[in-house]
mmCIF file of C-alpha atoms in Angstrom:
data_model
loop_
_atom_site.group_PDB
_atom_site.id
_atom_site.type_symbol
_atom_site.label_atom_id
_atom_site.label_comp_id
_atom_site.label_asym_id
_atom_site.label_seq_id
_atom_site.Cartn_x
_atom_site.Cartn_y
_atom_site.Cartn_z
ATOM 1 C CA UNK A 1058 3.902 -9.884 4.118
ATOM 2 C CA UNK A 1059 4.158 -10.908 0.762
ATOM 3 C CA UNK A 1060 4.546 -14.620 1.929
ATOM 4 C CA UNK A 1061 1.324 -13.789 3.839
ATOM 5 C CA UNK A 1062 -0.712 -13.017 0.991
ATOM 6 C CA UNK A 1063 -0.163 -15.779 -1.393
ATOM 7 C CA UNK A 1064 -1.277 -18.099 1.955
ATOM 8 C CA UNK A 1065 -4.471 -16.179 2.094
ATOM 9 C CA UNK A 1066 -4.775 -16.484 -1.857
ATOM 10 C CA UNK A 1067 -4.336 -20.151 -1.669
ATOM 11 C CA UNK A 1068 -6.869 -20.409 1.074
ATOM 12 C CA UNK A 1069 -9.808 -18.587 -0.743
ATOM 13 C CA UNK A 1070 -8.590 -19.746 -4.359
ATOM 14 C CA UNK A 1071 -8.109 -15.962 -5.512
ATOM 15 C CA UNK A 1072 -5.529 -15.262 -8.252
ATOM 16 C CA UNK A 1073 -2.240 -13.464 -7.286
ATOM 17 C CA UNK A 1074 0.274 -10.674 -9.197
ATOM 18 C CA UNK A 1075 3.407 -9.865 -6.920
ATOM 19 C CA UNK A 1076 5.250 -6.965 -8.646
ATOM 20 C CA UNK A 1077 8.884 -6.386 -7.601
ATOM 21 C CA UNK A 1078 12.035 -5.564 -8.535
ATOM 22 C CA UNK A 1079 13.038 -5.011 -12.101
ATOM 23 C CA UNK A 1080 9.274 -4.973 -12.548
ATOM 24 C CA UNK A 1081 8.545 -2.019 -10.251
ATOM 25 C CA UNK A 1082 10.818 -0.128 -11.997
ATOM 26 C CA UNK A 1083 10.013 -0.622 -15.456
ATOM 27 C CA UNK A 1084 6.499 -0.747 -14.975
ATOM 28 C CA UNK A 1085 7.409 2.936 -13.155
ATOM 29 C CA UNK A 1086 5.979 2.895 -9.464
ATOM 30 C CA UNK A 1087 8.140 5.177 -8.732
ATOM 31 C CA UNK A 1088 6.280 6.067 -5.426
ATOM 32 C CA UNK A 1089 6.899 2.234 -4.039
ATOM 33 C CA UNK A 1090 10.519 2.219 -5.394
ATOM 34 C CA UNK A 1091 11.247 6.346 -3.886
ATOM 35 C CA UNK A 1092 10.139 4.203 -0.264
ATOM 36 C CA UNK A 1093 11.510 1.454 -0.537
ATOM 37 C CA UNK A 1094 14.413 1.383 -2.341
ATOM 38 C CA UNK A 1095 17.010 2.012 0.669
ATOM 39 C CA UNK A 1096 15.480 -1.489 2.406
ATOM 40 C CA UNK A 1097 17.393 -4.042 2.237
ATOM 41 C CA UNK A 1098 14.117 -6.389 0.916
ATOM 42 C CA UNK A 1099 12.650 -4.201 -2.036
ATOM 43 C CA UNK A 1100 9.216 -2.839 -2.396
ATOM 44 C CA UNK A 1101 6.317 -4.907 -3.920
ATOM 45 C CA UNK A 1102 2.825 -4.276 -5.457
ATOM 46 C CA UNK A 1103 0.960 -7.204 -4.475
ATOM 47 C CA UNK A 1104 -2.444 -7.734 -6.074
ATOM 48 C CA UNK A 1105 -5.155 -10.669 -5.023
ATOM 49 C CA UNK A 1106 -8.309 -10.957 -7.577
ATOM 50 C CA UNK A 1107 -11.669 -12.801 -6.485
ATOM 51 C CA UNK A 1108 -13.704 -12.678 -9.753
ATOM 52 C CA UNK A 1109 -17.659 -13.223 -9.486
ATOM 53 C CA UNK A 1110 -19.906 -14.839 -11.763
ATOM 54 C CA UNK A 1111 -23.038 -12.739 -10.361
ATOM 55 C CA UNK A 1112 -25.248 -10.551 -12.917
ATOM 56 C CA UNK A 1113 -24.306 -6.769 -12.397
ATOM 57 C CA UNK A 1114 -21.333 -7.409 -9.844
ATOM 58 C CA UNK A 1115 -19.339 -4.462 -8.903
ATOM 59 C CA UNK A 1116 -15.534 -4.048 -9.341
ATOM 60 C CA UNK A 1117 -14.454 -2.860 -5.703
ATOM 61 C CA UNK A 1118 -10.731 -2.543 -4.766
ATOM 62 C CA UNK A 1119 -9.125 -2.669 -1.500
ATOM 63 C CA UNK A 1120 -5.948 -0.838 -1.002
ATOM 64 C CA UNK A 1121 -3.719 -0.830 1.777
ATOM 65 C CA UNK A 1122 -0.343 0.773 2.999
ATOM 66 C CA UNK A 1123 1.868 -1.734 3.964
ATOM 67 C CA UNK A 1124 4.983 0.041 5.212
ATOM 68 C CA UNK A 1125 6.790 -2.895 7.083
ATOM 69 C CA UNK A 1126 8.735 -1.213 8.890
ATOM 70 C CA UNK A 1127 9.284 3.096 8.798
ATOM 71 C CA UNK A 1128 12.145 4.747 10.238
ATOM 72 C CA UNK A 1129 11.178 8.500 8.614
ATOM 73 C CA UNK A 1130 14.010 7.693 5.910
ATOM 74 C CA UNK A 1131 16.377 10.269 5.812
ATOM 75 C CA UNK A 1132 13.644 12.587 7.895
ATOM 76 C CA UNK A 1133 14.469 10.428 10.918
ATOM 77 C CA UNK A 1134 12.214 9.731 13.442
ATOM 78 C CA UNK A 1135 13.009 10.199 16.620
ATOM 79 C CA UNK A 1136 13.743 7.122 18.567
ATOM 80 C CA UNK A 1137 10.578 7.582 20.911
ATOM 81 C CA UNK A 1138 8.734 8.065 17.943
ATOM 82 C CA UNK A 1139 10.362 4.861 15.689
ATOM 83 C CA UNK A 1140 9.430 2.068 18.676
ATOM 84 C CA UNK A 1141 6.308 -0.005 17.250
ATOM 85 C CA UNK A 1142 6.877 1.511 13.341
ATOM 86 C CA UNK A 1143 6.398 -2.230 12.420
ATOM 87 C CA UNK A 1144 2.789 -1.583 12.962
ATOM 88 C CA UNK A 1145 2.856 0.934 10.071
ATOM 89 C CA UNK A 1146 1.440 -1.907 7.679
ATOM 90 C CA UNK A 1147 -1.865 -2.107 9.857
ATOM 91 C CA UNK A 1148 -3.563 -0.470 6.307
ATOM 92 C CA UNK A 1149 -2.438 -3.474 4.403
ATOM 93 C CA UNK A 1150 -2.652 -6.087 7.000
ATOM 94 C CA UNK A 1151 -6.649 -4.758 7.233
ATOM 95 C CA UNK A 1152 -7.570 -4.931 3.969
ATOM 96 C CA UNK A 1153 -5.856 -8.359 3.356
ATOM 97 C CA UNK A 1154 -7.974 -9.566 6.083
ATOM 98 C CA UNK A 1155 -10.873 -7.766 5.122
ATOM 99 C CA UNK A 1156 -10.465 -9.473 1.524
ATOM 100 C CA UNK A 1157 -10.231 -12.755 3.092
ATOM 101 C CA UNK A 1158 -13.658 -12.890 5.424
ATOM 102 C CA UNK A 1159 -15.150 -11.459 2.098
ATOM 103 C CA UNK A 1160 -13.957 -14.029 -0.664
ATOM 104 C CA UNK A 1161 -14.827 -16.905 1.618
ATOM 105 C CA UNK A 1162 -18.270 -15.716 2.620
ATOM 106 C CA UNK A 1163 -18.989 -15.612 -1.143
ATOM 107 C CA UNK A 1164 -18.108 -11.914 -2.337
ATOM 108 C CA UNK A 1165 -20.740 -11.282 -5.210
ATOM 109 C CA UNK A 1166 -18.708 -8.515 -6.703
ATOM 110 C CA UNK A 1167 -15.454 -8.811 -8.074
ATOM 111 C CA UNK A 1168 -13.203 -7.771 -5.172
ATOM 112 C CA UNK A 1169 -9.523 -7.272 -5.646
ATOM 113 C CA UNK A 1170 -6.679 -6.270 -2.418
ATOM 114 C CA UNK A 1171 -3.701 -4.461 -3.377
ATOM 115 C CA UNK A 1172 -0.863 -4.400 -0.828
ATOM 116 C CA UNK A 1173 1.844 -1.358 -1.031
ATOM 117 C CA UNK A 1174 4.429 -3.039 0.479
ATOM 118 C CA UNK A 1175 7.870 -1.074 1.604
ATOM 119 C CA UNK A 1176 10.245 -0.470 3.891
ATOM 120 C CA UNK A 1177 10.930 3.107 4.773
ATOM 121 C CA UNK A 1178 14.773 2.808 5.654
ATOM 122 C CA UNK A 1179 18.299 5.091 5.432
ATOM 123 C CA UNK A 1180 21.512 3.746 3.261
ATOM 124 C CA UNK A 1181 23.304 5.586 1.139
ATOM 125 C CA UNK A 1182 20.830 5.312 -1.781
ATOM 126 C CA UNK A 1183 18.347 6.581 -0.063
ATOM 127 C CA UNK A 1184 15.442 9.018 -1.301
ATOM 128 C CA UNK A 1185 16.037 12.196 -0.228
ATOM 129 C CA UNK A 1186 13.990 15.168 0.539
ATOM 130 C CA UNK A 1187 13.790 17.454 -2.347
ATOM 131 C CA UNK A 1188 14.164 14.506 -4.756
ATOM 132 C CA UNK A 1189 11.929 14.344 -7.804
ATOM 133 C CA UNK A 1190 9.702 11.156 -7.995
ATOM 134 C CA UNK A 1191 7.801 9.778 -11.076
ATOM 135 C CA UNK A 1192 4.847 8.049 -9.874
ATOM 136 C CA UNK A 1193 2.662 5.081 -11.642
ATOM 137 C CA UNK A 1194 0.046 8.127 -12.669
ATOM 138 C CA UNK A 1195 2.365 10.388 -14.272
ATOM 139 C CA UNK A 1196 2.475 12.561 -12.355
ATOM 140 C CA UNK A 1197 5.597 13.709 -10.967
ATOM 141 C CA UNK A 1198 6.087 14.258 -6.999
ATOM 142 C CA UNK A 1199 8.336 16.263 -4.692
ATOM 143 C CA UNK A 1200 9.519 15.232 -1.393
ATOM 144 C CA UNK A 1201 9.788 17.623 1.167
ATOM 145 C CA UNK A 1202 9.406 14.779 3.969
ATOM 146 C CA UNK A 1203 10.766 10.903 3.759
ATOM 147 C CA UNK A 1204 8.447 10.547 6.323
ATOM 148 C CA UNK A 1205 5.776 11.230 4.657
ATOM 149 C CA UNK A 1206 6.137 8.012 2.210
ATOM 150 C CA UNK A 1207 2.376 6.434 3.132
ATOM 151 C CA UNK A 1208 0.793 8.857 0.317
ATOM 152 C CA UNK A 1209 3.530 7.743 -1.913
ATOM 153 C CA UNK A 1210 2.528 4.111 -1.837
ATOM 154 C CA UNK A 1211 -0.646 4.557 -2.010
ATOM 155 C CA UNK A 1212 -0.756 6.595 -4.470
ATOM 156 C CA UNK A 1213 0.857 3.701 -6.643
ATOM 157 C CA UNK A 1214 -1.710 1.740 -5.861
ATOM 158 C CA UNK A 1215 -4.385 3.810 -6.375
ATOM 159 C CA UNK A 1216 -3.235 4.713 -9.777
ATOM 160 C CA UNK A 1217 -2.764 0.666 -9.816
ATOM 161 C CA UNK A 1218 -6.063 0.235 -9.624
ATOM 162 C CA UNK A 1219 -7.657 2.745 -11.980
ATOM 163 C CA UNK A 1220 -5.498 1.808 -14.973
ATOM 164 C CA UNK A 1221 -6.005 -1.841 -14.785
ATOM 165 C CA UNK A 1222 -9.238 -2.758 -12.523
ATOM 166 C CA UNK A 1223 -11.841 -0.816 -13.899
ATOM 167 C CA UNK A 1224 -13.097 0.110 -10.067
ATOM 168 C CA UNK A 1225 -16.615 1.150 -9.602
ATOM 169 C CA UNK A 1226 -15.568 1.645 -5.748
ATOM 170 C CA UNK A 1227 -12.179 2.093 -4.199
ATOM 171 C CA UNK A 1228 -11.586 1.799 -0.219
ATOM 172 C CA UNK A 1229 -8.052 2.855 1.082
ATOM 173 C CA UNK A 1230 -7.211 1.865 4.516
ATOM 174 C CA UNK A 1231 -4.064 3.159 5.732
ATOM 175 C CA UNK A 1232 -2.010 4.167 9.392
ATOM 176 C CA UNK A 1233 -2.026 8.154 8.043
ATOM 177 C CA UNK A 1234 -1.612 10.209 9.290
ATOM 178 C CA UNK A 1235 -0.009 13.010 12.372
ATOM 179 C CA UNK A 1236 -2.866 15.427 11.679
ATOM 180 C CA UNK A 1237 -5.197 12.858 11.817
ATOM 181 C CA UNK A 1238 -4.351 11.900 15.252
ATOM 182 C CA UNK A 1239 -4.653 15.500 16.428
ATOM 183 C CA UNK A 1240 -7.615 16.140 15.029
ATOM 184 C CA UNK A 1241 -9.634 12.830 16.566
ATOM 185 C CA UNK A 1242 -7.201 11.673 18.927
ATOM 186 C CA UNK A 1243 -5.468 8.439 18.762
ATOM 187 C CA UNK A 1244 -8.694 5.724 19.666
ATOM 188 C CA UNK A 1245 -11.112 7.132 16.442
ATOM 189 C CA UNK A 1246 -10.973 6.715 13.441
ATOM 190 C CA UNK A 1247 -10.792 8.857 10.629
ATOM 191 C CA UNK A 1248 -12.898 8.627 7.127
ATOM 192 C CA UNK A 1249 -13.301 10.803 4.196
ATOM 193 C CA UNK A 1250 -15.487 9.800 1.238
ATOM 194 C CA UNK A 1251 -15.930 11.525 -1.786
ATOM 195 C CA UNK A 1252 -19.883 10.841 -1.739
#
């Protein structure tokens, strides 16, 4: 996925950050590194940055989750349930695209994509549920649920985004969640806005 982005950056001449590694954990996403650190390729923050040169354009920040692959962690899915998990990146794979059709139909705002990018797997160094995260915010998390890791990721993102983008608007797009699907069924939608 990662590999995916830079081609799209290169095609619509937006800049590129890729954090990973060392960086994710000094930089302390510890929601990305909690998911992702049992994979056996690591987490990454990916950003892509279109910058406009129109009067009065809006900062406006795409966020995806971009769980590659999700398993539950240690809270296991059940095989039924873990066939097509690869799918569980559709948040990140939309707003890449999204970000692409944007920047080359001539985005007057500045528009930035971040990607959340993890694998949600088991090994012995696993997260575990009723381990203690530090996420980017501050703000310190408990998991009850490996397999709830999508809020995690974002949430890194998210936080991503406030400290260092300025956003005026902020759209998450993400494959969340169970309750969602009871509530609307699994061909709608769900959307929740804050205005």
């Amino acid at each position: 996925m990662v590999d995916v982005a830079r081609q799209v950056a290169e095609r619509v001449g937006a800049e590129i950050q890729v954090i990973r590694g060392q960086d994710l954990i000094t930089g302390g996403y510890g929601g990305l590194i909690g998911v992702g650190k049992a994979a056996v390729h690591g987490p990454a923050l990916v950003i892509l940055s279109h910058r406009s040169s129109a009067a009065g354009a809006k900062n406006v920040v795409f966020v995806g989750k971009g769980i590659v692959y999700d398993t539950g962690g240690l809270s296991l899915k059940s095989p039924d349930n873990m066939i097509g998990m690869k799918r569980d990146m559709g948040g990140a794979a939309g707003v890449l695209s999204a970000f692409e059709v944007a920047v080359s139909r001539g985005c007057a705002h500045n528009l930035h994509c971040i990607l959340c990018l993890a694998e949600n797997a088991v090994s012995a160094n696993a997260t575990r549920p009723d381990d203690i995260l530090e996420m980017f915010s501050g703000l310190t998390v408990e998991v009850n649920n490996t397999d709830a890791e999508g809020r995690l990721v974002l949430a890194d993102g998210i936080a991503h985004a406030c400290k260092f983008l300025a956003p005026d608007v902020i759209v998450d797009m993400a494959t969340l969640t169970g309750a969602q699907g009871i509530a609307t069924g699994r061909k709608i939608a769900c959307m929740v806005s804050n205005s």
